[in-house]
Short mmCIF file of C-alpha atoms in Angstrom, two decimals:
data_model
loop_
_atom_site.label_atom_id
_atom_site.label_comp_id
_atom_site.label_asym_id
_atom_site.label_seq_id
_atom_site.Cartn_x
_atom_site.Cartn_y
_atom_site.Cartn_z
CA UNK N 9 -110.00 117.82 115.54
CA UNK N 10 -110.48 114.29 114.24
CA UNK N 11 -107.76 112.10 115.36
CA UNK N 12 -109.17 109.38 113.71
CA UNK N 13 -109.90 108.58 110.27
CA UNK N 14 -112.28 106.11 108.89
CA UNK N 15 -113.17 105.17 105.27
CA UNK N 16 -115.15 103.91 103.76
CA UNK N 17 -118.63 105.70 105.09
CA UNK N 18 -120.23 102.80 103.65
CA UNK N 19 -119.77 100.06 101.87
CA UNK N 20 -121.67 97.27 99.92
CA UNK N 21 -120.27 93.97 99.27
CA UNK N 22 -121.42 90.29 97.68
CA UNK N 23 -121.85 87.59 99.82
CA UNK N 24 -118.49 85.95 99.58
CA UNK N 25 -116.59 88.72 99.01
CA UNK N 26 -113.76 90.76 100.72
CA UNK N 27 -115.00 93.67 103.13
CA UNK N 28 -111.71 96.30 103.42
CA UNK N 29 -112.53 99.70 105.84
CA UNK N 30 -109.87 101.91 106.69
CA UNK N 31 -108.87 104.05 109.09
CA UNK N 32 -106.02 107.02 109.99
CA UNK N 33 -104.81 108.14 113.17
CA UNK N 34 -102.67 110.96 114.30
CA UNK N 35 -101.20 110.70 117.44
CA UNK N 36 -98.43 108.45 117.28
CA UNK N 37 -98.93 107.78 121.15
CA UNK N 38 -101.60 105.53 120.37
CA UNK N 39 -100.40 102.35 121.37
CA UNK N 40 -104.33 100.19 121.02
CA UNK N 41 -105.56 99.79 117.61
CA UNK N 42 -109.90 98.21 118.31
CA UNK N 43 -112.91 97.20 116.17
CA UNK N 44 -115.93 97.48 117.23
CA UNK N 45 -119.24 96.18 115.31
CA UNK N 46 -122.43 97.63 116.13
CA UNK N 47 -125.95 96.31 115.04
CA UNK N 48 -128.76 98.63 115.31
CA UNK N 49 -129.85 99.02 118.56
CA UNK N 50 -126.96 97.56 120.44
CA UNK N 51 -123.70 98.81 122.20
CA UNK N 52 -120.65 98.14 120.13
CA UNK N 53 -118.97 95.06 121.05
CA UNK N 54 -115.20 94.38 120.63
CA UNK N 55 -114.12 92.21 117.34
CA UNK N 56 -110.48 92.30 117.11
CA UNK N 57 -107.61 94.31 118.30
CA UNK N 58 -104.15 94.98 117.11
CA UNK N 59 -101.23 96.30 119.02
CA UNK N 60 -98.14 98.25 117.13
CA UNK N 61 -96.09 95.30 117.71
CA UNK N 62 -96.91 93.46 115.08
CA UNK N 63 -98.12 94.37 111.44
CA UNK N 64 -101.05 91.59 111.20
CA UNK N 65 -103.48 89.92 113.52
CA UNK N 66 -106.21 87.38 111.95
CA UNK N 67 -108.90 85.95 113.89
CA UNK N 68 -111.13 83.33 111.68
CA UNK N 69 -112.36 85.63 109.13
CA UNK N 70 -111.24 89.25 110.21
CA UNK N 71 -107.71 90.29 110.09
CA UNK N 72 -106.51 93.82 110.94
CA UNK N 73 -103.24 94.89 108.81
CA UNK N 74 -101.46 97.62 110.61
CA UNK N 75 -99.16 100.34 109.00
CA UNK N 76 -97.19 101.78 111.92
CA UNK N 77 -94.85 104.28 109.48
CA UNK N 78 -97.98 105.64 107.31
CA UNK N 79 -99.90 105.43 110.56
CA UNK N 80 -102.92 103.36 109.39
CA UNK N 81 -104.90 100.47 109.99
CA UNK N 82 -107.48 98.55 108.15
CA UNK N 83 -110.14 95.59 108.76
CA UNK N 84 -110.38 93.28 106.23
CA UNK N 85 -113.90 90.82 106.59
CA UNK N 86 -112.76 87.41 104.33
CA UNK N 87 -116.09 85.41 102.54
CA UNK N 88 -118.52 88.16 103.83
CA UNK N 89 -121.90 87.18 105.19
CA UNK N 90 -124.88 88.78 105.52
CA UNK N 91 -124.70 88.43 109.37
CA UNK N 92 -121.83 90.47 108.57
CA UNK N 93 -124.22 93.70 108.00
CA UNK N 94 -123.39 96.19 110.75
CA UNK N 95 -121.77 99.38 110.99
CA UNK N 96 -117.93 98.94 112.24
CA UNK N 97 -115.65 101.44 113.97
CA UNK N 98 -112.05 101.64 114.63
CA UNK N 99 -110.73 103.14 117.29
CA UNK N 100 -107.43 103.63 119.25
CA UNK N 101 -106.46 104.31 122.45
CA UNK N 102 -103.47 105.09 124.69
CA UNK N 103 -101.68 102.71 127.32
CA UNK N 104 -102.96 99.39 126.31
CA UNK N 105 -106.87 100.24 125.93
CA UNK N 106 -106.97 100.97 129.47
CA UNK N 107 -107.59 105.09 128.64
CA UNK N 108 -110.20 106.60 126.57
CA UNK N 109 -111.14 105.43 122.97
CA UNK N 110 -111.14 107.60 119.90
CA UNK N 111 -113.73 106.27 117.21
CA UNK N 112 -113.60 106.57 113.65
CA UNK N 113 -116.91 107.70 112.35
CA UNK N 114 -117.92 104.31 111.42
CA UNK N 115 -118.55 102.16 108.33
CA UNK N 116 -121.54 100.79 107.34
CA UNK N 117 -121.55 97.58 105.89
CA UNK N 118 -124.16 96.04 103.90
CA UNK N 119 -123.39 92.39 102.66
CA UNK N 120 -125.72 91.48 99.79
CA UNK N 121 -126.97 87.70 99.99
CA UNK Y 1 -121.58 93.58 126.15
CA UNK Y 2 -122.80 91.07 128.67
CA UNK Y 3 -122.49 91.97 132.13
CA UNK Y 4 -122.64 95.54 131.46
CA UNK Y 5 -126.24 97.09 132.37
CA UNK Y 6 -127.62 100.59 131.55
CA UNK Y 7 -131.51 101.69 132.03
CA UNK Y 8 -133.15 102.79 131.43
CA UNK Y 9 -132.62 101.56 127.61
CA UNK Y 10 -134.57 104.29 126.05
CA UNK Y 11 -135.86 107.79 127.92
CA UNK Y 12 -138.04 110.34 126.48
CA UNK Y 13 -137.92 114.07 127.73
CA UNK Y 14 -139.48 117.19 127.33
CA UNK Y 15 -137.36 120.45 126.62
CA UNK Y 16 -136.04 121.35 130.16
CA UNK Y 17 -136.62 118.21 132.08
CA UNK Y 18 -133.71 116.39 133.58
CA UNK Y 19 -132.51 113.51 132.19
CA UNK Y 20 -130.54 110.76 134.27
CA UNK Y 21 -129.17 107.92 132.77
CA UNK Y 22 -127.71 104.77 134.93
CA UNK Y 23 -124.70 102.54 134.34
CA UNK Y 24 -123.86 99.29 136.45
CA UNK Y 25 -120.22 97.84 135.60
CA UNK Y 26 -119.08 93.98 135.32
CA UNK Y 27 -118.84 92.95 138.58
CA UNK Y 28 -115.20 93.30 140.13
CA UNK Y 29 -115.13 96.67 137.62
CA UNK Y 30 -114.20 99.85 139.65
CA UNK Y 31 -114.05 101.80 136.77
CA UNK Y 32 -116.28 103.10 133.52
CA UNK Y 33 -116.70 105.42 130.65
CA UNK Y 34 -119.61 107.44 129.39
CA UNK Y 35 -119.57 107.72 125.49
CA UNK Y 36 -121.86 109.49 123.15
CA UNK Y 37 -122.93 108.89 119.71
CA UNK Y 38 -124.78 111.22 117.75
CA UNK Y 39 -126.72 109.52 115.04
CA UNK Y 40 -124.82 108.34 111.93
CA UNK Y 41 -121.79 109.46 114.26
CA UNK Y 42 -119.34 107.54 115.98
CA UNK Y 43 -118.50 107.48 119.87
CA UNK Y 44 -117.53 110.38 121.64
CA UNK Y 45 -115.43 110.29 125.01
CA UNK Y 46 -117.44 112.28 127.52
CA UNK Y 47 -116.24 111.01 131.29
CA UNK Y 48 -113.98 108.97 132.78
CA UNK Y 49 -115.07 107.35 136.75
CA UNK Y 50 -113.75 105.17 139.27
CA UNK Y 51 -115.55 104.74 142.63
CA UNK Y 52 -116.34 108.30 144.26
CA UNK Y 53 -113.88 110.03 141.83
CA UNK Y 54 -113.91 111.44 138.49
CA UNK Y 55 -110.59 110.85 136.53
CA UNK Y 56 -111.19 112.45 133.59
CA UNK Y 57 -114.39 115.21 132.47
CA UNK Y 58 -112.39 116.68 129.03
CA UNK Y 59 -115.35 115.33 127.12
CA UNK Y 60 -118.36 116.70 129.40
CA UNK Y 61 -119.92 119.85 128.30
CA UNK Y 62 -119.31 122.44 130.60
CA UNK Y 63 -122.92 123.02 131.74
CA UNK Y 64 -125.87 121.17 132.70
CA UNK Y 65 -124.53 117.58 131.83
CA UNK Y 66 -122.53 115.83 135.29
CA UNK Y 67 -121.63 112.39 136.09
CA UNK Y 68 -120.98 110.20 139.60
CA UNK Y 69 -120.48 106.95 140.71
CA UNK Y 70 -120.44 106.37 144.12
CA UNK Y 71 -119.42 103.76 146.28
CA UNK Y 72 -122.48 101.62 146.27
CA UNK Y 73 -125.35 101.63 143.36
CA UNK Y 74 -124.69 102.64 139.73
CA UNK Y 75 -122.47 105.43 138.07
CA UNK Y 76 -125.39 108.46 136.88
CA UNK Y 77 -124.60 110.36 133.73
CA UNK Y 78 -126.88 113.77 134.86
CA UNK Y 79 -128.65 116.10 131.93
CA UNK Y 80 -130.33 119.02 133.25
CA UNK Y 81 -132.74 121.11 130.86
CA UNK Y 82 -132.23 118.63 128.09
CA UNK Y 83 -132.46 120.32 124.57
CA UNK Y 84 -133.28 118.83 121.60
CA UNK Y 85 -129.81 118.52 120.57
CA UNK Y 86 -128.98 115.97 123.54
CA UNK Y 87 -131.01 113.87 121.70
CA UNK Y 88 -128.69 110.76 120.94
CA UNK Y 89 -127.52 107.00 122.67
CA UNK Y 90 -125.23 107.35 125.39
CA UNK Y 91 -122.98 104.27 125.74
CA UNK Y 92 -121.17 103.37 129.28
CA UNK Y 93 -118.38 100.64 128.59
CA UNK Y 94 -117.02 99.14 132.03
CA UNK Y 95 -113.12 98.92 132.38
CA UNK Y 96 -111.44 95.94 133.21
CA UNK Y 97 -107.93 95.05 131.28
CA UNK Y 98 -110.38 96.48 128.15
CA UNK Y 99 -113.64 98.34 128.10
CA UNK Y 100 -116.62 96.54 127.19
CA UNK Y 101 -120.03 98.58 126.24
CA UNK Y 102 -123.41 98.20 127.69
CA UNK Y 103 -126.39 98.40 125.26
CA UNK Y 104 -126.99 101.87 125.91
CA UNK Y 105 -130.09 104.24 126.61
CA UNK Y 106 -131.17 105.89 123.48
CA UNK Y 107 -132.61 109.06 124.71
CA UNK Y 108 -135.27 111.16 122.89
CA UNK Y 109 -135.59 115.40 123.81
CA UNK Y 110 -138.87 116.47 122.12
#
């Protein structure tokens, strides 16, 4: 059973333009809403994190809207870059990230120059 | 992922060898998870350690595959009689107030 849902699979975008992945969950205990990005070859490192607290969460370019009542979340990359090219997973979590992640399948970005 | 160490980064194994894979946290980190990915596949809970105890296997299959992490030295994700289809990157991520990944070992069954 997939408790988490992520689309797109992949995903090609201008330089410059808006990235937008989503992703569903199920159990409405989740209470930790990551992102991960993951370059080839390398663990997956933590970009931004939303709590169901709050409906919004920007950090410089990426911002993570959060839909507590249709129980999704999305990731939306502002003025893409290239350096931007990775594959990206959401994930959630109970008690505050400190228990065991579910990942999305992952999205894999390609930002044209 | 800084801080985090796994080795060895990549491992190559013959059908039926024994794979072991080593994970050392952050330093002040008692506790860490062993994830795998599958290729084109996202990360799959496997175990859940702290020092000399296992909190959580739900993700371990049942046979051949164990993990420990003792007091001293690294936590040891254990493969015996790899098959091909073990074939994949196995992620530890060390647990402090959030989990943080090491860069993984990427092991090949041929």
């Amino acid at each position: 059973q997939q408790q988490v849902k992520q689309s797109p699979q992949s995903l090609i975008v201008q330089k410059g333009g808006i990235s937008i992945i989503n992703c569903a969950y199920e159990n409405t205990a989740f209470d930790y809403f990551p992102w991960y990005q993951q370059f080839p070859g390398k663990g997956p490192a933590l970009l931004i994190a939303i709590r169901p607290d709050v409906s919004e969460k920007k950090e410089g370019r990426f911002t993570i809207s959060f839909n507590k009542s249709a129980k999704q979340f999305s990731l939306h990359i502002m003025d893409s870059q290239p350096g931007d090219s990775a594959t990206y997973f959401c994930a959630a979590s109970n008690q505050g990230g400190s228990e065991k992640l579910v990942f999305g399948k992952g999205t894999k970005l390609t930002v044209n120059p | 992922n800084a801080g985090v160490m796994q080795n060895p980064r990549h491992l190559v194994r013959r059908r039926g060898q024994e794979a072991r894979l080593r994970c050392s946290p952050m330093k002040g980190h008692s506790h860490v998870y062993w994830y795998r990915q599958l290729p084109e596949e996202g990360l799959k809970f496997m175990v859940y350690l702290q020092k000399e105890n296992i909190i959580d296997e739900s993700g371990m299959p049942k046979e051949r595959f164990s993990a420990e992490f003792p007091k001293e030295g690294p936590s040891i994700l254990r493969i015996q009689q790899v098959v091909r289809g073990d074939s994949a990157a196995y992620f530890c991520a060390s647990q402090g107030q959030l989990p943080f990944f090491g860069p993984g070992t990427r092991l090949t069954v041929l």
